[in-house]
Short mmCIF file of N, CA and C in Angstrom, two decimals:
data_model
loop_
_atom_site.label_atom_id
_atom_site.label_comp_id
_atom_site.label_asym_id
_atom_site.label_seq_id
_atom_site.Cartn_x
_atom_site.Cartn_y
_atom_site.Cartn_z
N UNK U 616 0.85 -1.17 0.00
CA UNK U 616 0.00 0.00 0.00
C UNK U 616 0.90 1.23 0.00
N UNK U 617 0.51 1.89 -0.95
CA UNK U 617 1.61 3.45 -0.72
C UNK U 617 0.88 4.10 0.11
N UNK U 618 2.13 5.07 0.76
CA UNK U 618 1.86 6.22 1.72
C UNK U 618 0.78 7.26 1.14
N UNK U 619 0.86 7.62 -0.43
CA UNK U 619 0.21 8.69 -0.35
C UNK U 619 -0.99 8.07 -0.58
N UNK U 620 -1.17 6.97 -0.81
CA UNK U 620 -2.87 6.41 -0.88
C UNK U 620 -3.63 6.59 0.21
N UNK U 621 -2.61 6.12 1.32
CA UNK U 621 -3.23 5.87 2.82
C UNK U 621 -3.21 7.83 3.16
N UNK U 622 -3.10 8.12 3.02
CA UNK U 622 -3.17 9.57 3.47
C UNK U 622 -4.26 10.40 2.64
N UNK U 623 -3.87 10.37 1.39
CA UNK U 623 -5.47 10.83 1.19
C UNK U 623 -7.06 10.11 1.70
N UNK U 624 -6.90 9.13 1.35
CA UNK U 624 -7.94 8.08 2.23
C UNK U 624 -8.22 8.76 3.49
N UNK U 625 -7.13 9.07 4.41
CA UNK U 625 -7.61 9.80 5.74
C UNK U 625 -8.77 11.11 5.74
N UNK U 626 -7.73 11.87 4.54
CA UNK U 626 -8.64 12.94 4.77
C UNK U 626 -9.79 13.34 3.85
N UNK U 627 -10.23 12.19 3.72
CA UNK U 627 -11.90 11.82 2.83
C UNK U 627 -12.64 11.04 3.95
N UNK U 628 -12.63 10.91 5.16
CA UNK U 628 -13.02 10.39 6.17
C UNK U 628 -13.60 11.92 6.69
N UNK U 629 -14.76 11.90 6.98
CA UNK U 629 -15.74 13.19 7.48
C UNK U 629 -15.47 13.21 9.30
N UNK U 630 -15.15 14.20 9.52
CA UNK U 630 -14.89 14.30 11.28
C UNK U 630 -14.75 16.28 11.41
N UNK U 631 -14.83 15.84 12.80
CA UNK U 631 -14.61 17.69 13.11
C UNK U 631 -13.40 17.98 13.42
N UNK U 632 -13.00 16.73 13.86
CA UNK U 632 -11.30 17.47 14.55
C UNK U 632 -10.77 16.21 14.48
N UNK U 633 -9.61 16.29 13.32
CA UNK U 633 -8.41 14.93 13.23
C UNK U 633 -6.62 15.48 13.98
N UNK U 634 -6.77 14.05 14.31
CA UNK U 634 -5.24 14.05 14.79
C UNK U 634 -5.34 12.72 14.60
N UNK U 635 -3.92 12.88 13.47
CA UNK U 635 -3.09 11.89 12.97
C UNK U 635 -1.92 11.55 14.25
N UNK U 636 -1.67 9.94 13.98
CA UNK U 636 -0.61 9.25 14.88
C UNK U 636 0.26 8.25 13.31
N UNK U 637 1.16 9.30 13.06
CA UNK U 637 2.16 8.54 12.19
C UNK U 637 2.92 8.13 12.23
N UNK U 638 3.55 6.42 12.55
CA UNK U 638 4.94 5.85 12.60
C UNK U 638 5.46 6.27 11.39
N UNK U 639 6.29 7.03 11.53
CA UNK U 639 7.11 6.92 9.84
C UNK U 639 8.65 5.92 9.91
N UNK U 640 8.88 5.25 9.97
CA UNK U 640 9.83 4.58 9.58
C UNK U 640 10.50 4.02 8.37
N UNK U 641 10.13 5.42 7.63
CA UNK U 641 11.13 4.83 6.30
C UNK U 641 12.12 6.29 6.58
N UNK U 642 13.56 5.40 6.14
CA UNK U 642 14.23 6.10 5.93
C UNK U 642 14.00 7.92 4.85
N UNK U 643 14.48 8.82 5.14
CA UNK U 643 14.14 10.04 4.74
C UNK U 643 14.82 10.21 3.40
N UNK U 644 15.96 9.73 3.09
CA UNK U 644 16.49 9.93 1.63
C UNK U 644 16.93 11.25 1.89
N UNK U 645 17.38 11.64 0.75
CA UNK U 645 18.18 12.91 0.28
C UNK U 645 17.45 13.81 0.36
N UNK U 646 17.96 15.03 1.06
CA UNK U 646 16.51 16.11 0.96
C UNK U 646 15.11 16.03 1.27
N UNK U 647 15.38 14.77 2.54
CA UNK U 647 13.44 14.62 2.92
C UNK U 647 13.21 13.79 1.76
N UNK U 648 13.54 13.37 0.48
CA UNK U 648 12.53 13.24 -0.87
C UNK U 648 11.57 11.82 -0.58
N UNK U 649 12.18 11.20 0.78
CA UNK U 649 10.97 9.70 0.72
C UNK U 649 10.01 10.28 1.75
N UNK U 650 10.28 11.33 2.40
CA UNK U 650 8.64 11.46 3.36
C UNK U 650 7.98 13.29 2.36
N UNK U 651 8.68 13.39 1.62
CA UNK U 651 7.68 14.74 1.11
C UNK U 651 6.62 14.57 1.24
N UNK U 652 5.61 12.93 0.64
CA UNK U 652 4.11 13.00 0.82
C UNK U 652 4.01 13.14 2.02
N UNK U 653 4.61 13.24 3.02
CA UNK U 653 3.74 13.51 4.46
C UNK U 653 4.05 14.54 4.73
N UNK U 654 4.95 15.37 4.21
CA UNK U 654 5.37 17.00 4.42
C UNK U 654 4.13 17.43 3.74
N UNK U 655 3.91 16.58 2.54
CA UNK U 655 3.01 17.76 1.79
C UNK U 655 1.57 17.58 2.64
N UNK U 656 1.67 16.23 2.85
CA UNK U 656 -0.14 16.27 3.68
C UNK U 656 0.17 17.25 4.74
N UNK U 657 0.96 17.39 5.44
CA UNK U 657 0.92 18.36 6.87
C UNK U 657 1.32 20.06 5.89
N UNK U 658 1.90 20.21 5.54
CA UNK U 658 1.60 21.28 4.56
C UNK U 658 0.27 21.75 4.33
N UNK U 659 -0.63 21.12 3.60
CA UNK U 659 -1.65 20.96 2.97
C UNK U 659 -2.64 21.19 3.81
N UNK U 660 -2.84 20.47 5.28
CA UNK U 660 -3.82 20.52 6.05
C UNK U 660 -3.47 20.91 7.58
N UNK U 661 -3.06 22.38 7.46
CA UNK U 661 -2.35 22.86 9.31
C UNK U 661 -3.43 23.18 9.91
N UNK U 662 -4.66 22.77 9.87
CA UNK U 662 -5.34 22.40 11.28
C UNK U 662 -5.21 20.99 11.46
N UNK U 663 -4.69 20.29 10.95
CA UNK U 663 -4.85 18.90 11.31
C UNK U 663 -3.26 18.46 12.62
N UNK U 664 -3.83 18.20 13.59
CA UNK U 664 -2.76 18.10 14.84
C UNK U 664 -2.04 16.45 13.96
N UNK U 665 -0.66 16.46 14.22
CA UNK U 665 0.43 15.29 13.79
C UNK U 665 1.05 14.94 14.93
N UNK U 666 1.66 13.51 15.12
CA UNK U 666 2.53 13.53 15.90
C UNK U 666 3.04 11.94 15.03
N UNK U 667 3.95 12.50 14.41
CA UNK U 667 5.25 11.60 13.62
C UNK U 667 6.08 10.80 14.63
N UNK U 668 6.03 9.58 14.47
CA UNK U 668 6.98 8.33 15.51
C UNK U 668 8.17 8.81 14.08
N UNK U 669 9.95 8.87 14.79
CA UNK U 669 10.78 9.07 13.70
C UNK U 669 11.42 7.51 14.45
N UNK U 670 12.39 6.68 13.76
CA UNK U 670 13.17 5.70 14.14
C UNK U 670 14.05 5.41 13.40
N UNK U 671 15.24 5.99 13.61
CA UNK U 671 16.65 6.28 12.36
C UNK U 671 17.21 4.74 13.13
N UNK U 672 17.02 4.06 13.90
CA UNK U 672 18.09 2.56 13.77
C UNK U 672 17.03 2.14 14.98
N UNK U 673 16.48 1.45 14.98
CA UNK U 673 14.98 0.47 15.93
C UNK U 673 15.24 1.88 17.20
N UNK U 674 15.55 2.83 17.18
CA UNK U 674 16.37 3.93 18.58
C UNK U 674 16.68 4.66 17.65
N UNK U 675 17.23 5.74 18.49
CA UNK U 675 17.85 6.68 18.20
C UNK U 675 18.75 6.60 16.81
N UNK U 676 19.48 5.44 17.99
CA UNK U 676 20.87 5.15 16.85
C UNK U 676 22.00 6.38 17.27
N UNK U 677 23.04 6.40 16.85
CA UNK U 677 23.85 7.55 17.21
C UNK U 677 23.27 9.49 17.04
N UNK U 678 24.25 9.64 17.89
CA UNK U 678 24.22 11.07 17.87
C UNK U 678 25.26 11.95 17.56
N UNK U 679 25.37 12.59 16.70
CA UNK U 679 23.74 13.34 16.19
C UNK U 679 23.63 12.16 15.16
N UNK U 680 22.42 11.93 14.35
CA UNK U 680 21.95 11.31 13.46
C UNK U 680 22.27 11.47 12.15
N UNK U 681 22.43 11.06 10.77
CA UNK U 681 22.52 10.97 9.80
C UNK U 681 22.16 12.42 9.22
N UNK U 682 23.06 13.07 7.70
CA UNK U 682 22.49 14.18 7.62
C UNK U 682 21.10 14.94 7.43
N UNK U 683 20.88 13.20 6.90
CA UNK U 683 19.41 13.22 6.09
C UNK U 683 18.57 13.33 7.00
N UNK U 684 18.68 12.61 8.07
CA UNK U 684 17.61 12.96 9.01
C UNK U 684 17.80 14.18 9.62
N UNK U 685 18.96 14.50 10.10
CA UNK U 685 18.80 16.31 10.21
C UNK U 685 17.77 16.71 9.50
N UNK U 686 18.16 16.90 8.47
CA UNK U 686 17.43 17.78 7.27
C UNK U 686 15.42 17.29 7.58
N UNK U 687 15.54 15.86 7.59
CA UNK U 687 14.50 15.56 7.75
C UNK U 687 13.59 15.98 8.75
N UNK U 688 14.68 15.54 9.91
CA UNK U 688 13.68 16.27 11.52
C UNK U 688 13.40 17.86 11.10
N UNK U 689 14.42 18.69 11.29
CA UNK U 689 14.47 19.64 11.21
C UNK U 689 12.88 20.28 10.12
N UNK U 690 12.79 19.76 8.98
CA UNK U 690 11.72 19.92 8.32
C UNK U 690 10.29 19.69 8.87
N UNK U 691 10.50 18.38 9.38
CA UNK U 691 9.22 18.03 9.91
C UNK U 691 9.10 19.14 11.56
N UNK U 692 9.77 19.60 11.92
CA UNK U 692 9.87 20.11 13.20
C UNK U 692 9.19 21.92 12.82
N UNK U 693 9.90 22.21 11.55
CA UNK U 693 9.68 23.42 10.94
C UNK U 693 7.86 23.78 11.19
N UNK U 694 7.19 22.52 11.08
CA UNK U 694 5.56 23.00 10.79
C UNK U 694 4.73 23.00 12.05
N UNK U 695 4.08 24.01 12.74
CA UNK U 695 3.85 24.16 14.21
C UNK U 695 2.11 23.20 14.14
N UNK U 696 2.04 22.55 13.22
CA UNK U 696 1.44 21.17 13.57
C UNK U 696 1.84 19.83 13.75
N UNK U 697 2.67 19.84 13.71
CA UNK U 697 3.59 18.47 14.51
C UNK U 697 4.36 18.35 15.52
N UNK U 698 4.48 17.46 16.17
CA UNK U 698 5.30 16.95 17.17
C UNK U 698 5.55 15.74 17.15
N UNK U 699 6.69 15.97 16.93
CA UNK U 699 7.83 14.60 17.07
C UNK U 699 7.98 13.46 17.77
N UNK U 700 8.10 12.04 17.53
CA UNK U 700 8.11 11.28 18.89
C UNK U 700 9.07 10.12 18.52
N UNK U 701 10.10 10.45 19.45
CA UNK U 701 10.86 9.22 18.87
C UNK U 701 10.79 7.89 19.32
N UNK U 702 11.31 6.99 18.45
CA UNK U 702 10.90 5.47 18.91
C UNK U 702 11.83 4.50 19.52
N UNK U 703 10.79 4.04 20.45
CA UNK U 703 12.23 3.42 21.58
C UNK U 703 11.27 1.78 21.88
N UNK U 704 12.12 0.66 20.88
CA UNK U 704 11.49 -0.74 21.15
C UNK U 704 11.76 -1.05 22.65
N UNK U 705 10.54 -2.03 23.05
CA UNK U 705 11.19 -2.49 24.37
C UNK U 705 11.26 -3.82 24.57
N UNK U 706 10.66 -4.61 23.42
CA UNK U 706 11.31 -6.14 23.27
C UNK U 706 9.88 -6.49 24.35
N UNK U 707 9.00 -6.30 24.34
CA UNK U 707 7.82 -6.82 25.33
C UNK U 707 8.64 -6.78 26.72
N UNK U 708 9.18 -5.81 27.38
CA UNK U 708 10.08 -5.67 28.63
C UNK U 708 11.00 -6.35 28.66
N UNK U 709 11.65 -6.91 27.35
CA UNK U 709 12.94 -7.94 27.48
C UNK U 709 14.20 -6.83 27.45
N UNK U 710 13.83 -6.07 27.52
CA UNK U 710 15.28 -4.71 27.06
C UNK U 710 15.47 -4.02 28.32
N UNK U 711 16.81 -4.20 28.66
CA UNK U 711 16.63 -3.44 30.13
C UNK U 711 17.04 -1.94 30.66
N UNK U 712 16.27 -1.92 31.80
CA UNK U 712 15.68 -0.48 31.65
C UNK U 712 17.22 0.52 31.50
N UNK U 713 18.34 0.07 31.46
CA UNK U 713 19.23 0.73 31.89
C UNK U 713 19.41 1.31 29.61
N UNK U 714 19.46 0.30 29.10
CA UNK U 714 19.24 0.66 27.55
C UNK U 714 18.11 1.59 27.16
N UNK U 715 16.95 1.62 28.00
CA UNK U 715 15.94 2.12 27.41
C UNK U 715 16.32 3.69 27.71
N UNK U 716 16.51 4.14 28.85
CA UNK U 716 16.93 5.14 29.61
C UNK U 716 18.08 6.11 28.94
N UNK U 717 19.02 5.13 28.20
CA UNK U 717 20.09 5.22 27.15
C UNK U 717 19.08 5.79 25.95
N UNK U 718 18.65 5.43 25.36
CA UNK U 718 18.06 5.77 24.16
C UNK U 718 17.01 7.13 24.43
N UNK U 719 16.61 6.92 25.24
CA UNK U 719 15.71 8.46 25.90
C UNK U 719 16.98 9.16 25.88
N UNK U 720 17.96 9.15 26.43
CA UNK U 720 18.61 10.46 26.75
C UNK U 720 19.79 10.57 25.26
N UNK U 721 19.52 9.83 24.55
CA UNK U 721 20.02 9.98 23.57
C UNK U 721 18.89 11.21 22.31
N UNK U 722 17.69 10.61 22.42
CA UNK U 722 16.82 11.23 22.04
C UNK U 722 16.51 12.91 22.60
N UNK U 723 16.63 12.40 23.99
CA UNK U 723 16.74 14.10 24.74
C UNK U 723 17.95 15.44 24.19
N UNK U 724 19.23 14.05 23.78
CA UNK U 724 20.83 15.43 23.52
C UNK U 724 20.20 16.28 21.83
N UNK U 725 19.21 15.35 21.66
CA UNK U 725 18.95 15.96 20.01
C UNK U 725 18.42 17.41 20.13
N UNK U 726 17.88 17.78 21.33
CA UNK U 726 17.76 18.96 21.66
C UNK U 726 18.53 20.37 21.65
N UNK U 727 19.97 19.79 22.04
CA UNK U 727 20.73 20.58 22.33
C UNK U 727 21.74 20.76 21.00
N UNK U 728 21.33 19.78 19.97
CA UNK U 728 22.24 20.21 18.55
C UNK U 728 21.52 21.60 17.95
N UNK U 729 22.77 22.23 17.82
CA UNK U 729 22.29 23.70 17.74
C UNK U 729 22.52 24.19 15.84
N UNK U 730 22.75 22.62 15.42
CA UNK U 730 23.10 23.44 13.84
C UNK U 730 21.47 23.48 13.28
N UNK U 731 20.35 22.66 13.56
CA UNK U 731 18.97 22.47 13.07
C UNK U 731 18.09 21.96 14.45
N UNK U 732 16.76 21.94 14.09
CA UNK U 732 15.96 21.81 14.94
C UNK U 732 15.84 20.34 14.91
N UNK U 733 16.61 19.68 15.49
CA UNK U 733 15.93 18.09 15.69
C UNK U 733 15.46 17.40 17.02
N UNK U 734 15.02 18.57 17.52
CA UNK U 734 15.05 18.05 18.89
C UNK U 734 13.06 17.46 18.70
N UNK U 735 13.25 16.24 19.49
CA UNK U 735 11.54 15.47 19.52
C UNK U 735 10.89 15.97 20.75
N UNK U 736 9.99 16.01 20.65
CA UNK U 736 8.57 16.47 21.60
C UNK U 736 8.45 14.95 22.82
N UNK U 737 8.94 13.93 22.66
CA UNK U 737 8.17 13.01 23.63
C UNK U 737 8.88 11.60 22.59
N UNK U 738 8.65 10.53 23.65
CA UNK U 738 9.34 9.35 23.09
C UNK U 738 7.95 8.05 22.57
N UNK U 739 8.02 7.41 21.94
CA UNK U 739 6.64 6.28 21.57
C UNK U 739 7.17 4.67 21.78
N UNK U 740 7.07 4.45 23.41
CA UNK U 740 7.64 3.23 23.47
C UNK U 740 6.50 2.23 22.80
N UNK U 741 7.32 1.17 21.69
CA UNK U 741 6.66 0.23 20.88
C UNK U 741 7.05 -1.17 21.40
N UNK U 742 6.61 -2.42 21.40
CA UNK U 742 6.33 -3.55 21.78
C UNK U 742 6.47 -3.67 23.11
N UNK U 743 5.65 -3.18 23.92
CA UNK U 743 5.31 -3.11 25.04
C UNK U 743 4.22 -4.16 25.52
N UNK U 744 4.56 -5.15 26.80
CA UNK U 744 4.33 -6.25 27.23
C UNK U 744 2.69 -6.07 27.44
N UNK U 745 1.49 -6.56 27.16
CA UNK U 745 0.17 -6.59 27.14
C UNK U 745 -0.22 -7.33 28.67
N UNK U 746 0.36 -7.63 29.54
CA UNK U 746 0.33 -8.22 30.55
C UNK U 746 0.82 -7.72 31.57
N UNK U 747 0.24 -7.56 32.97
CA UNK U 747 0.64 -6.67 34.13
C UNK U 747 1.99 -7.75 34.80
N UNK U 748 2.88 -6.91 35.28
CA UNK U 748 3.98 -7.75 35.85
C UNK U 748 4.33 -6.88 37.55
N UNK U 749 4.70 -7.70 38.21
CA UNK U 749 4.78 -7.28 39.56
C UNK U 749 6.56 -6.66 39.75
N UNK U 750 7.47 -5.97 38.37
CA UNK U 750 8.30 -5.55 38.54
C UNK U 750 8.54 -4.02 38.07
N UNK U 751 7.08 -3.64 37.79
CA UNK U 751 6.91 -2.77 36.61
C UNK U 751 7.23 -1.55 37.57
#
């Protein structure tokens, strides 16, 4: 299914007030050029509230990040209808908390790179255990 199918599809859906929840996990390419369709949908529609999951390596991945994703965050950060959320697996609680904590504050230093705006709004922990545990 392509991205820009699934996105127009959204906004042919009748409602009063949308907010989109987008994992984007494809890599950004050169100049943003693999997420433009979602630049252009958030372009296109700034009452519509966003909040983009980004995931440059299953985490963070190093810091600072790739140029492309500079360029990328930084773009997506540019439009005051989005907020950022970066993605932090947790292996259904098999990942321990001392890694997870690592990758948050890896996500947090993106703040403080002062050449572009890549700093994220909040983190989107994904495979998270469906079952209550008495260590939580």
């Amino acid at each position: 299914m392509h991205l820009a199918w699934f996105i127009s599809l959204i906004f042919a859906l009748p409602c009063h007030s949308l907010f989109i929840l987008l994992p984007l996990y494809l890599y950004p390419g050169t100049s943003a050029s693999t997420w433009s369709n979602v630049t252009a949908a958030i372009a296109a529609n700034p009452t519509v509230q966003w909040q983009v999951i980004v995931n440059p390596n299953s985490g963070p991945g190093a810091y600072p990040p790739d140029a492309n994703y500079i360029a990328a965050l930084s773009k997506l950060n540019s439009y005051r209808n989005v907020a950022t959320l970066g993605y932090v697996a947790t292996n259904y609680g098999r990942i321990p908390y001392a890694t997870l904590t690592s990758q948050i504050d890896v996500y947090a230093r993106w703040a403080t790179y002062t050449q572009a705006n890549i700093a994220v709004d909040g983190v989107f922990f994904d495979e998270v255990n469906n079952t209550a545990a008495s260590d939580v």
